[in-house]
mmCIF file of C-alpha atoms in Angstrom:
data_model
loop_
_atom_site.group_PDB
_atom_site.id
_atom_site.type_symbol
_atom_site.label_atom_id
_atom_site.label_comp_id
_atom_site.label_asym_id
_atom_site.label_seq_id
_atom_site.Cartn_x
_atom_site.Cartn_y
_atom_site.Cartn_z
ATOM 1 C CA MET A 1 -49.984 -84.720 70.579
ATOM 2 C CA ARG A 2 -48.920 -88.346 70.923
ATOM 3 C CA SER A 3 -47.070 -87.682 74.186
ATOM 4 C CA TYR A 4 -50.312 -86.574 75.840
ATOM 5 C CA VAL A 5 -52.496 -89.725 75.026
ATOM 6 C CA PRO A 6 -51.063 -92.084 77.777
ATOM 7 C CA LEU A 7 -51.491 -89.316 80.240
ATOM 8 C CA LEU A 8 -55.171 -88.945 79.283
ATOM 9 C CA VAL A 9 -55.769 -92.689 79.544
ATOM 10 C CA LEU A 10 -54.066 -92.705 82.872
ATOM 11 C CA ILE A 11 -56.258 -89.875 84.089
ATOM 12 C CA LEU A 12 -59.441 -91.623 82.905
ATOM 13 C CA ALA A 13 -58.385 -94.837 84.600
ATOM 14 C CA SER A 14 -57.687 -92.925 87.747
ATOM 15 C CA PHE A 15 -61.146 -91.432 87.618
ATOM 16 C CA ALA A 16 -62.743 -94.814 87.196
ATOM 17 C CA ILE A 17 -60.846 -96.299 90.090
ATOM 18 C CA LEU A 18 -61.588 -93.319 92.180
ATOM 19 C CA TYR A 19 -65.281 -93.520 91.389
ATOM 20 C CA LEU A 20 -65.399 -97.193 92.421
ATOM 21 C CA ALA A 21 -63.626 -96.414 95.639
ATOM 22 C CA LEU A 22 -65.910 -93.542 96.488
ATOM 23 C CA THR A 23 -69.028 -95.488 96.015
ATOM 24 C CA SER A 24 -67.735 -98.264 98.217
ATOM 25 C CA ASN A 25 -66.136 -96.144 100.974
ATOM 26 C CA PRO A 26 -67.354 -92.838 102.556
ATOM 27 C CA ASP A 27 -63.860 -91.748 103.454
ATOM 28 C CA LEU A 28 -62.967 -92.212 100.002
ATOM 29 C CA LYS A 29 -65.675 -89.745 98.955
ATOM 30 C CA ALA A 30 -64.013 -87.054 100.876
ATOM 31 C CA SER A 31 -60.794 -88.002 99.317
ATOM 32 C CA TYR A 32 -62.571 -88.049 96.043
ATOM 33 C CA ASP A 33 -63.896 -84.587 96.417
ATOM 34 C CA SER A 34 -60.467 -83.453 97.251
ATOM 35 C CA LEU A 35 -59.056 -85.282 94.347
ATOM 36 C CA LYS A 36 -61.820 -83.963 92.114
ATOM 37 C CA LYS A 37 -60.944 -80.455 93.000
ATOM 38 C CA GLU A 38 -57.356 -81.248 92.352
ATOM 39 C CA HIS A 39 -58.423 -82.944 89.165
ATOM 40 C CA GLU A 40 -60.363 -79.931 88.008
ATOM 41 C CA LYS A 41 -57.426 -77.831 88.860
ATOM 42 C CA LEU A 42 -55.192 -80.149 86.946
ATOM 43 C CA LEU A 43 -57.702 -80.214 84.102
ATOM 44 C CA SER A 44 -57.682 -76.471 84.006
ATOM 45 C CA GLU A 45 -53.914 -76.550 83.945
ATOM 46 C CA TYR A 46 -54.133 -79.250 81.297
ATOM 47 C CA LYS A 47 -56.247 -77.016 79.105
ATOM 48 C CA LYS A 48 -53.826 -74.263 79.614
ATOM 49 C CA LEU A 49 -50.984 -76.584 78.803
ATOM 50 C CA ASN A 50 -52.877 -77.910 75.808
ATOM 51 C CA SER A 51 -53.479 -74.393 74.609
ATOM 52 C CA THR A 52 -49.831 -73.664 75.188
ATOM 53 C CA TYR A 53 -49.007 -76.900 73.373
ATOM 54 C CA ASN A 54 -51.086 -75.874 70.408
ATOM 55 C CA ASP A 55 -49.433 -72.490 70.389
ATOM 56 C CA LEU A 56 -46.067 -74.153 70.625
ATOM 57 C CA LYS A 57 -47.072 -76.584 67.888
ATOM 58 C CA ARG A 58 -48.063 -73.771 65.594
ATOM 59 C CA GLU A 59 -44.948 -71.913 66.530
ATOM 60 C CA HIS A 60 -42.988 -75.094 65.913
ATOM 61 C CA GLU A 61 -44.575 -75.503 62.508
ATOM 62 C CA ASN A 62 -43.869 -71.893 61.735
ATOM 63 C CA ALA A 63 -40.356 -72.451 62.943
ATOM 64 C CA LEU A 64 -40.075 -75.509 60.694
ATOM 65 C CA ASN A 65 -41.341 -73.541 57.734
ATOM 66 C CA GLU A 66 -38.998 -70.792 58.646
ATOM 67 C CA LEU A 67 -36.228 -73.356 58.928
ATOM 68 C CA LYS A 68 -37.026 -74.666 55.481
ATOM 69 C CA GLU A 69 -36.998 -71.167 54.137
ATOM 70 C CA LEU A 70 -33.770 -70.496 55.982
ATOM 71 C CA LYS A 71 -32.297 -73.700 54.562
ATOM 72 C CA ALA A 72 -33.387 -72.612 51.093
ATOM 73 C CA SER A 73 -32.001 -69.155 51.708
ATOM 74 C CA TYR A 74 -28.864 -70.708 53.122
ATOM 75 C CA GLU A 75 -28.444 -72.876 50.052
ATOM 76 C CA SER A 76 -29.019 -69.879 47.816
ATOM 77 C CA LEU A 77 -26.644 -67.816 49.914
ATOM 78 C CA ARG A 78 -24.097 -70.628 49.836
ATOM 79 C CA LYS A 79 -24.251 -70.789 46.067
ATOM 80 C CA GLU A 80 -24.091 -67.016 45.865
ATOM 81 C CA HIS A 81 -21.218 -67.136 48.365
ATOM 82 C CA GLU A 82 -19.399 -69.607 46.158
ATOM 83 C CA LYS A 83 -19.962 -67.335 43.173
ATOM 84 C CA LEU A 84 -18.895 -64.337 45.192
ATOM 85 C CA LEU A 85 -15.888 -66.258 46.447
ATOM 86 C CA SER A 86 -15.007 -67.139 42.862
ATOM 87 C CA SER A 87 -15.520 -63.512 41.888
ATOM 88 C CA TYR A 88 -13.513 -62.473 44.932
ATOM 89 C CA ASN A 89 -10.686 -64.762 43.950
ATOM 90 C CA ALA A 90 -10.817 -63.372 40.398
ATOM 91 C CA LEU A 91 -10.990 -59.823 41.761
ATOM 92 C CA ASN A 92 -8.184 -60.587 44.164
ATOM 93 C CA SER A 93 -6.110 -61.830 41.252
ATOM 94 C CA SER A 94 -7.054 -58.721 39.271
ATOM 95 C CA TYR A 95 -6.318 -56.624 42.343
ATOM 96 C CA SER A 96 -2.876 -58.173 42.627
ATOM 97 C CA ALA A 97 -2.267 -57.513 38.950
ATOM 98 C CA LEU A 98 -3.625 -53.977 39.307
ATOM 99 C CA ARG A 99 -1.520 -53.445 42.392
ATOM 100 C CA LYS A 100 1.574 -54.505 40.497
ATOM 101 C CA GLU A 101 0.507 -52.309 37.594
ATOM 102 C CA HIS A 102 -0.261 -49.532 40.086
ATOM 103 C CA GLU A 103 3.195 -49.875 41.607
ATOM 104 C CA ALA A 104 4.695 -49.807 38.108
ATOM 105 C CA THR A 105 2.517 -46.789 37.291
ATOM 106 C CA LEU A 106 3.598 -45.116 40.529
ATOM 107 C CA SER A 107 7.210 -45.751 39.604
ATOM 108 C CA GLU A 108 6.578 -44.359 36.127
ATOM 109 C CA LEU A 109 4.693 -41.454 37.701
ATOM 110 C CA ARG A 110 7.674 -40.701 39.936
ATOM 111 C CA THR A 111 9.918 -40.797 36.879
ATOM 112 C CA LEU A 112 7.494 -38.624 34.916
ATOM 113 C CA ARG A 113 7.152 -36.248 37.861
ATOM 114 C CA SER A 114 10.903 -35.952 38.026
ATOM 115 C CA GLU A 115 11.003 -35.302 34.288
ATOM 116 C CA TYR A 116 8.079 -32.882 34.651
ATOM 117 C CA GLU A 117 9.870 -30.956 37.383
ATOM 118 C CA SER A 118 12.979 -30.880 35.211
ATOM 119 C CA LEU A 119 10.895 -29.748 32.231
ATOM 120 C CA ALA A 120 9.109 -27.202 34.424
ATOM 121 C CA ARG A 121 12.464 -25.748 35.455
ATOM 122 C CA ARG A 122 13.539 -25.790 31.815
ATOM 123 C CA TYR A 123 10.190 -24.234 30.846
ATOM 124 C CA ASN A 124 10.688 -21.454 33.381
ATOM 125 C CA GLU A 125 14.171 -20.885 32.030
ATOM 126 C CA LEU A 126 12.774 -20.848 28.490
ATOM 127 C CA GLN A 127 10.030 -18.471 29.637
ATOM 128 C CA GLU A 128 12.698 -16.141 30.982
ATOM 129 C CA ASP A 129 14.687 -16.548 27.755
ATOM 130 C CA PHE A 130 11.492 -15.985 25.768
ATOM 131 C CA GLY A 131 10.741 -12.840 27.754
ATOM 132 C CA ALA A 132 14.260 -11.603 27.119
ATOM 133 C CA LEU A 133 13.994 -12.537 23.435
ATOM 134 C CA LYS A 134 10.571 -10.899 23.242
ATOM 135 C CA ARG A 135 11.957 -7.689 24.710
ATOM 136 C CA GLU A 136 14.932 -7.918 22.378
ATOM 137 C CA HIS A 137 12.543 -8.635 19.492
ATOM 138 C CA GLU A 138 10.443 -5.596 20.388
ATOM 139 C CA ASN A 139 13.576 -3.489 20.596
ATOM 140 C CA THR A 140 14.675 -4.917 17.253
ATOM 141 C CA LEU A 141 11.229 -4.175 15.802
ATOM 142 C CA ASN A 142 11.449 -0.608 17.078
ATOM 143 C CA GLU A 143 14.916 -0.317 15.564
ATOM 144 C CA LEU A 144 13.568 -1.869 12.365
ATOM 145 C CA ARG A 145 10.695 0.617 12.298
ATOM 146 C CA ASN A 146 13.143 3.446 12.873
ATOM 147 C CA LEU A 147 15.444 2.048 10.197
ATOM 148 C CA ARG A 148 12.498 1.551 7.862
ATOM 149 C CA SER A 149 11.389 5.118 8.520
ATOM 150 C CA GLU A 150 14.931 6.323 7.897
ATOM 151 C CA TYR A 151 15.096 4.065 4.842
ATOM 152 C CA ASP A 152 11.806 5.446 3.520
ATOM 153 C CA ASP A 153 13.078 8.955 4.198
ATOM 154 C CA LEU A 154 16.357 8.147 2.470
ATOM 155 C CA MET A 155 14.497 6.506 -0.411
ATOM 156 C CA SER A 156 12.296 9.566 -0.699
ATOM 157 C CA ARG A 157 15.346 11.798 -0.679
ATOM 158 C CA TYR A 158 17.111 9.425 -3.043
ATOM 159 C CA ASN A 159 14.146 9.405 -5.417
ATOM 160 C CA LYS A 160 14.015 13.176 -5.222
ATOM 161 C CA LEU A 161 17.744 13.377 -5.857
ATOM 162 C CA GLN A 162 17.366 10.809 -8.626
ATOM 163 C CA GLY A 163 14.546 12.878 -10.083
ATOM 164 C CA ASP A 164 16.639 16.035 -9.734
ATOM 165 C CA TYR A 165 19.575 14.184 -11.259
ATOM 166 C CA ASN A 166 17.438 12.944 -14.135
ATOM 167 C CA ASP A 167 16.047 16.443 -14.603
ATOM 168 C CA LEU A 168 19.574 17.856 -14.547
ATOM 169 C CA LEU A 169 20.782 15.102 -16.857
ATOM 170 C CA ASN A 170 17.897 15.728 -19.234
ATOM 171 C CA ALA A 171 18.532 19.452 -18.985
ATOM 172 C CA TYR A 172 22.244 18.848 -19.557
ATOM 173 C CA ASN A 173 21.575 16.604 -22.536
ATOM 174 C CA LEU A 174 19.091 19.158 -23.807
ATOM 175 C CA LEU A 175 21.615 21.953 -23.353
ATOM 176 C CA LYS A 176 24.306 19.790 -24.877
ATOM 177 C CA GLY A 177 22.092 19.038 -27.855
ATOM 178 C CA TYR A 178 21.121 22.673 -28.342
ATOM 179 C CA HIS A 179 24.705 23.815 -27.831
ATOM 180 C CA SER A 180 25.873 21.303 -30.420
ATOM 181 C CA SER A 181 23.153 22.453 -32.806
ATOM 182 C CA ALA A 182 24.114 26.081 -32.225
ATOM 183 C CA LYS A 183 27.713 25.293 -33.152
ATOM 184 C CA GLN A 184 26.562 23.500 -36.291
ATOM 185 C CA VAL A 185 24.362 26.327 -37.568
ATOM 186 C CA ARG A 186 27.175 28.826 -36.977
ATOM 187 C CA TRP A 187 28.691 27.406 -40.134
ATOM 188 C CA TYR A 188 25.932 29.190 -42.080
ATOM 189 C CA GLU A 189 27.231 32.520 -40.781
ATOM 190 C CA LYS A 190 30.343 31.954 -42.884
ATOM 191 C CA VAL A 191 28.177 31.136 -45.885
ATOM 192 C CA ALA A 192 26.260 34.354 -45.304
ATOM 193 C CA TYR A 193 29.465 36.362 -45.006
ATOM 194 C CA GLU A 194 30.718 34.957 -48.304
ATOM 195 C CA LYS A 195 27.468 36.073 -49.958
ATOM 196 C CA LEU A 196 28.174 39.695 -48.980
ATOM 197 C CA SER A 197 31.166 39.839 -51.330
ATOM 198 C CA THR A 198 29.206 38.734 -54.381
ATOM 199 C CA ASN A 199 28.066 41.108 -57.104
ATOM 200 C CA TRP A 200 24.412 40.156 -56.750
ATOM 201 C CA PHE A 201 24.470 41.309 -53.113
ATOM 202 C CA LYS A 202 26.056 44.615 -54.002
ATOM 203 C CA THR A 203 23.647 45.296 -56.831
ATOM 204 C CA GLU A 204 20.440 43.529 -55.795
ATOM 205 C CA LEU A 205 20.499 44.282 -52.069
ATOM 206 C CA ALA A 206 22.960 47.007 -51.020
ATOM 207 C CA LEU A 207 22.298 49.401 -53.945
ATOM 208 C CA TRP A 208 18.570 48.677 -53.766
ATOM 209 C CA ARG A 209 18.546 49.639 -50.074
ATOM 210 C CA SER A 210 20.273 52.956 -50.751
ATOM 211 C CA TRP A 211 17.893 53.645 -53.621
ATOM 212 C CA TYR A 212 14.837 52.756 -51.533
ATOM 213 C CA ILE A 213 15.923 54.971 -48.634
ATOM 214 C CA LEU A 214 16.499 57.911 -50.958
ATOM 215 C CA LYS A 215 13.326 57.241 -52.895
ATOM 216 C CA SER A 216 11.197 57.075 -49.790
ATOM 217 C CA ASP A 217 13.129 59.820 -47.957
ATOM 218 C CA LEU A 218 13.561 57.532 -44.914
ATOM 219 C CA ARG A 219 16.971 58.787 -43.741
ATOM 220 C CA VAL A 220 15.488 61.058 -41.053
ATOM 221 C CA LEU A 221 13.110 58.351 -39.841
ATOM 222 C CA LEU A 222 15.906 55.788 -39.591
ATOM 223 C CA LEU A 223 18.169 58.149 -37.678
ATOM 224 C CA SER A 224 15.405 59.028 -35.212
ATOM 225 C CA ASP A 225 14.233 55.398 -34.797
ATOM 226 C CA ASP A 226 10.681 56.701 -35.294
ATOM 227 C CA TYR A 227 9.840 54.302 -38.102
ATOM 228 C CA GLY A 228 6.055 54.495 -38.341
ATOM 229 C CA GLN A 229 4.214 52.845 -41.207
ATOM 230 C CA ALA A 230 6.979 53.683 -43.683
ATOM 231 C CA GLY A 231 9.484 51.770 -41.589
ATOM 232 C CA ALA A 232 7.210 48.703 -41.295
ATOM 233 C CA THR A 233 6.678 48.729 -45.070
ATOM 234 C CA MET A 234 10.420 49.054 -45.799
ATOM 235 C CA PHE A 235 11.381 46.276 -43.376
ATOM 236 C CA ALA A 236 8.781 43.907 -44.854
ATOM 237 C CA GLU A 237 10.049 44.707 -48.363
ATOM 238 C CA MET A 238 13.658 44.068 -47.286
ATOM 239 C CA VAL A 239 12.700 40.638 -45.913
ATOM 240 C CA ARG A 240 10.823 39.750 -49.095
ATOM 241 C CA ARG A 241 13.769 40.866 -51.254
ATOM 242 C CA ASP A 242 16.294 38.984 -49.101
ATOM 243 C CA LEU A 243 14.197 35.789 -49.248
ATOM 244 C CA SER A 244 14.045 35.955 -53.021
ATOM 245 C CA TYR A 245 17.819 35.414 -53.051
ATOM 246 C CA ASN A 246 18.644 33.630 -49.774
ATOM 247 C CA SER A 247 15.687 31.343 -48.941
ATOM 248 C CA ASP A 248 17.864 28.266 -49.575
ATOM 249 C CA LEU A 249 20.312 29.516 -46.955
ATOM 250 C CA TYR A 250 17.603 29.891 -44.297
ATOM 251 C CA ARG A 251 16.002 26.622 -45.328
ATOM 252 C CA GLY A 252 19.337 24.852 -44.782
ATOM 253 C CA ILE A 253 19.732 26.407 -41.330
ATOM 254 C CA ILE A 254 16.213 25.350 -40.311
ATOM 255 C CA HIS A 255 16.650 21.831 -41.704
ATOM 256 C CA GLU A 256 19.949 21.452 -39.835
ATOM 257 C CA TRP A 257 18.301 22.568 -36.600
ATOM 258 C CA LEU A 258 15.128 20.476 -36.872
ATOM 259 C CA ARG A 259 17.136 17.362 -37.635
ATOM 260 C CA ASP A 260 18.245 17.328 -33.992
ATOM 261 C CA HIS A 261 15.153 19.046 -32.545
ATOM 262 C CA PRO A 262 12.119 17.826 -34.499
ATOM 263 C CA ALA A 263 8.805 19.632 -34.078
ATOM 264 C CA ARG A 264 5.581 17.624 -33.824
ATOM 265 C CA ASN A 265 3.204 20.517 -34.415
ATOM 266 C CA GLU A 266 3.044 24.170 -35.397
ATOM 267 C CA VAL A 267 3.562 25.491 -31.859
ATOM 268 C CA GLU A 268 6.681 23.356 -31.359
ATOM 269 C CA LEU A 269 7.953 24.510 -34.755
ATOM 270 C CA ALA A 270 7.434 28.150 -33.730
ATOM 271 C CA ASN A 271 9.335 27.523 -30.488
ATOM 272 C CA GLU A 272 12.221 25.788 -32.279
ATOM 273 C CA ILE A 273 12.575 28.677 -34.765
ATOM 274 C CA ALA A 274 12.803 31.093 -31.807
ATOM 275 C CA ARG A 275 15.486 28.892 -30.189
ATOM 276 C CA LEU A 276 17.407 28.661 -33.452
ATOM 277 C CA PHE A 277 17.355 32.451 -33.860
ATOM 278 C CA TYR A 278 18.609 33.185 -30.332
ATOM 279 C CA SER A 279 21.375 30.562 -30.630
ATOM 280 C CA LEU A 280 22.988 32.512 -33.487
ATOM 281 C CA ASP A 281 26.054 34.681 -32.829
ATOM 282 C CA HIS A 282 24.547 38.154 -33.153
ATOM 283 C CA LYS A 283 24.655 41.037 -30.744
ATOM 284 C CA TYR A 284 22.684 44.239 -30.315
ATOM 285 C CA ALA A 285 24.144 47.388 -31.903
ATOM 286 C CA TYR A 286 23.628 50.576 -29.871
ATOM 287 C CA PRO A 287 23.088 53.816 -31.875
ATOM 288 C CA GLY A 288 26.089 56.143 -31.677
ATOM 289 C CA VAL A 289 28.300 53.357 -30.372
ATOM 290 C CA ASP A 290 28.289 50.591 -32.985
ATOM 291 C CA GLU A 291 28.058 52.701 -36.172
ATOM 292 C CA PRO A 292 27.522 52.271 -39.042
ATOM 293 C CA ASN A 293 25.336 49.206 -38.337
ATOM 294 C CA ALA A 294 23.268 50.962 -35.667
ATOM 295 C CA GLY A 295 21.835 53.512 -38.098
ATOM 296 C CA LEU A 296 21.473 51.336 -41.170
ATOM 297 C CA PRO A 297 18.771 48.674 -41.636
ATOM 298 C CA LEU A 298 20.515 45.386 -42.484
ATOM 299 C CA PHE A 299 19.210 42.646 -44.655
ATOM 300 C CA PRO A 300 18.768 39.338 -42.758
ATOM 301 C CA VAL A 301 21.780 37.849 -44.527
ATOM 302 C CA GLU A 302 23.919 40.795 -43.357
ATOM 303 C CA LEU A 303 22.995 40.345 -39.688
ATOM 304 C CA LEU A 304 23.735 36.642 -40.054
ATOM 305 C CA ALA A 305 27.176 37.518 -41.419
ATOM 306 C CA TYR A 306 28.084 40.593 -39.316
ATOM 307 C CA ASN A 307 26.646 39.332 -35.997
ATOM 308 C CA LEU A 308 25.836 42.906 -35.023
ATOM 309 C CA GLY A 309 22.592 44.852 -35.523
ATOM 310 C CA ASP A 310 19.823 46.796 -33.831
ATOM 311 C CA CYS A 311 16.142 46.001 -33.277
ATOM 312 C CA GLU A 312 14.883 46.104 -36.883
ATOM 313 C CA ASP A 313 17.848 43.989 -38.072
ATOM 314 C CA HIS A 314 17.109 41.243 -35.528
ATOM 315 C CA ALA A 315 13.382 41.417 -36.244
ATOM 316 C CA MET A 316 13.958 41.022 -40.010
ATOM 317 C CA LEU A 317 16.245 37.984 -39.598
ATOM 318 C CA LEU A 318 13.721 36.302 -37.271
ATOM 319 C CA ALA A 319 10.941 37.188 -39.733
ATOM 320 C CA ALA A 320 12.932 35.622 -42.596
ATOM 321 C CA LEU A 321 13.330 32.379 -40.616
ATOM 322 C CA TYR A 322 9.609 32.185 -39.722
ATOM 323 C CA LYS A 323 8.577 32.969 -43.296
ATOM 324 C CA THR A 324 10.887 30.245 -44.603
ATOM 325 C CA ALA A 325 9.338 27.814 -42.073
ATOM 326 C CA GLY A 326 5.880 28.502 -43.535
ATOM 327 C CA PHE A 327 4.398 31.038 -41.091
ATOM 328 C CA ARG A 328 2.537 34.207 -41.968
ATOM 329 C CA VAL A 329 4.724 37.078 -40.780
ATOM 330 C CA ARG A 330 4.303 40.820 -40.186
ATOM 331 C CA MET A 331 6.956 43.444 -39.557
ATOM 332 C CA ILE A 332 5.904 45.665 -36.626
ATOM 333 C CA THR A 333 7.028 49.170 -35.661
ATOM 334 C CA VAL A 334 6.270 51.022 -32.448
ATOM 335 C CA PRO A 335 7.833 54.247 -31.155
ATOM 336 C CA ARG A 336 11.652 53.785 -31.250
ATOM 337 C CA HIS A 337 11.421 50.019 -31.731
ATOM 338 C CA ALA A 338 10.780 47.297 -34.296
ATOM 339 C CA ALA A 339 9.557 43.725 -33.827
ATOM 340 C CA LEU A 340 7.447 41.147 -35.677
ATOM 341 C CA GLN A 341 4.257 39.121 -35.521
ATOM 342 C CA ILE A 342 3.528 35.534 -36.565
ATOM 343 C CA TYR A 343 0.100 33.986 -37.050
ATOM 344 C CA LEU A 344 -0.192 31.071 -34.613
ATOM 345 C CA ASP A 345 -3.123 29.304 -32.950
ATOM 346 C CA GLY A 346 -5.654 31.407 -34.830
ATOM 347 C CA ARG A 347 -4.247 34.833 -33.881
ATOM 348 C CA TRP A 348 -1.342 37.199 -34.469
ATOM 349 C CA ARG A 349 1.389 36.860 -31.814
ATOM 350 C CA PHE A 350 3.884 39.660 -31.026
ATOM 351 C CA LEU A 351 7.488 38.465 -30.799
ATOM 352 C CA GLU A 352 10.454 40.306 -29.301
ATOM 353 C CA ALA A 353 13.656 39.760 -31.319
ATOM 354 C CA THR A 354 16.150 41.870 -29.333
ATOM 355 C CA ILE A 355 16.454 40.236 -25.918
ATOM 356 C CA HIS A 356 20.073 40.803 -24.932
ATOM 357 C CA PHE A 357 22.181 40.350 -21.824
ATOM 358 C CA ASP A 358 24.125 42.812 -19.696
ATOM 359 C CA ASP A 359 27.521 41.227 -20.411
ATOM 360 C CA GLY A 360 27.010 41.867 -24.125
ATOM 361 C CA GLY A 361 27.749 38.220 -24.951
ATOM 362 C CA ASP A 362 25.732 35.621 -26.787
ATOM 363 C CA ALA A 363 22.491 34.331 -25.325
ATOM 364 C CA PRO A 364 23.392 31.400 -23.049
ATOM 365 C CA CYS A 365 22.265 27.916 -24.007
ATOM 366 C CA SER A 366 20.236 27.696 -20.791
ATOM 367 C CA PHE A 367 18.162 30.608 -22.122
ATOM 368 C CA TYR A 368 17.445 29.666 -25.700
ATOM 369 C CA SER A 369 17.116 25.890 -25.099
ATOM 370 C CA SER A 370 13.823 26.438 -23.243
ATOM 371 C CA LEU A 371 12.651 29.567 -25.063
ATOM 372 C CA THR A 372 9.016 29.783 -26.240
ATOM 373 C CA VAL A 373 6.960 32.179 -28.340
ATOM 374 C CA ASP A 374 4.828 32.799 -25.245
ATOM 375 C CA TYR A 375 7.874 34.231 -23.479
ATOM 376 C CA LEU A 376 8.802 36.390 -26.472
ATOM 377 C CA GLU A 377 5.248 37.713 -26.623
ATOM 378 C CA ARG A 378 5.149 38.523 -22.888
ATOM 379 C CA THR A 379 8.489 40.293 -23.176
ATOM 380 C CA PHE A 380 7.253 42.515 -25.999
ATOM 381 C CA LEU A 381 3.904 43.287 -24.333
ATOM 382 C CA ASN A 382 5.602 44.135 -21.027
ATOM 383 C CA GLY A 383 7.251 47.093 -22.786
ATOM 384 C CA TYR A 384 4.770 48.025 -25.494
ATOM 385 C CA SER A 385 1.308 46.892 -24.467
ATOM 386 C CA GLY A 386 -1.354 49.389 -25.536
ATOM 387 C CA VAL A 387 0.900 51.524 -27.761
ATOM 388 C CA THR A 388 0.092 52.307 -31.379
ATOM 389 C CA TYR A 389 1.885 49.993 -33.768
ATOM 390 C CA TYR A 390 2.246 49.766 -37.549
ATOM 391 C CA TYR A 391 2.664 46.603 -39.550
ATOM 392 C CA ASP A 392 3.172 45.233 -43.017
ATOM 393 C CA GLU A 393 2.910 41.530 -43.877
ATOM 394 C CA VAL A 394 5.925 39.908 -45.496
#
């Protein structure tokens, strides 16, 4: 604005001079008019320039403000630059350290990668070994299963054999025990034989038998083996008479036997008496072949001594043993045969006393060691079930 003031003064002075000249000189008026037009033109340009000046002034002020702002921004940016530079330097230092660490890490990585590749190769080898071991393990497991199956089969067979062996051993020990007992009670056969030579036997038993047969006229019945009621009565009487003299003998035999083979109840006692009887050394006498015993009823003590007799003789000896053991006993006759009954389990049981073997020898230990009254009853009933029988209780 200050640069335009002298110019304005100069213009005003020019106008004043010009006005004085025009008023004093007509030529000057023409010049004045010309100058006035030029002045107006210049004034118009001046206004334009002034307007432009004002615009430039405002623009200049804006530029100054902008410059101040730029200076402030510059200062802020400079400070921020310094901070960033400091941070950059710190980061650069960290970068250098990280780069060194990175290079060290890369070196370690290369080492680890080399080790990894080595381990990978080793792993693959181990995988192959593992696969081979797994297959071998599976084969071994299959073999183990087969062996276990064979072992179980062998154990089963072994246990069966062991069981069979134990059964055989028990059976052997049982047979051995019964065989030993049978040998021991055979001693009583000698005692019985010695009794036959005594006077009491000759008078009390042998003569009584002859008298009874004659008295009862039983000779024909005895020869025909068709005993009937008379035979049952005579056989029961013979057992009673024999027991009145020889019960101690039979009691000793039974005691000797039960010492090794004790009975826990009445059924076991009945079975043991049957086993004792069939262990004795006595054989069956056939009529017409083994006379005179085959046609003459023997007292129990005689069969024990002679070891030879027919059906009624065996039945009477077995009856004497059961009676001595405390059982109720009946002598039984059926057509052409004699047997006995004992009262057991609330009923009368038929017992067969003449089971004999084709070789004519003694009953084997394997037979009498497992003998039961049930078997003796079945044997009798198989031959005489439903037939008429006669009996007399001892």
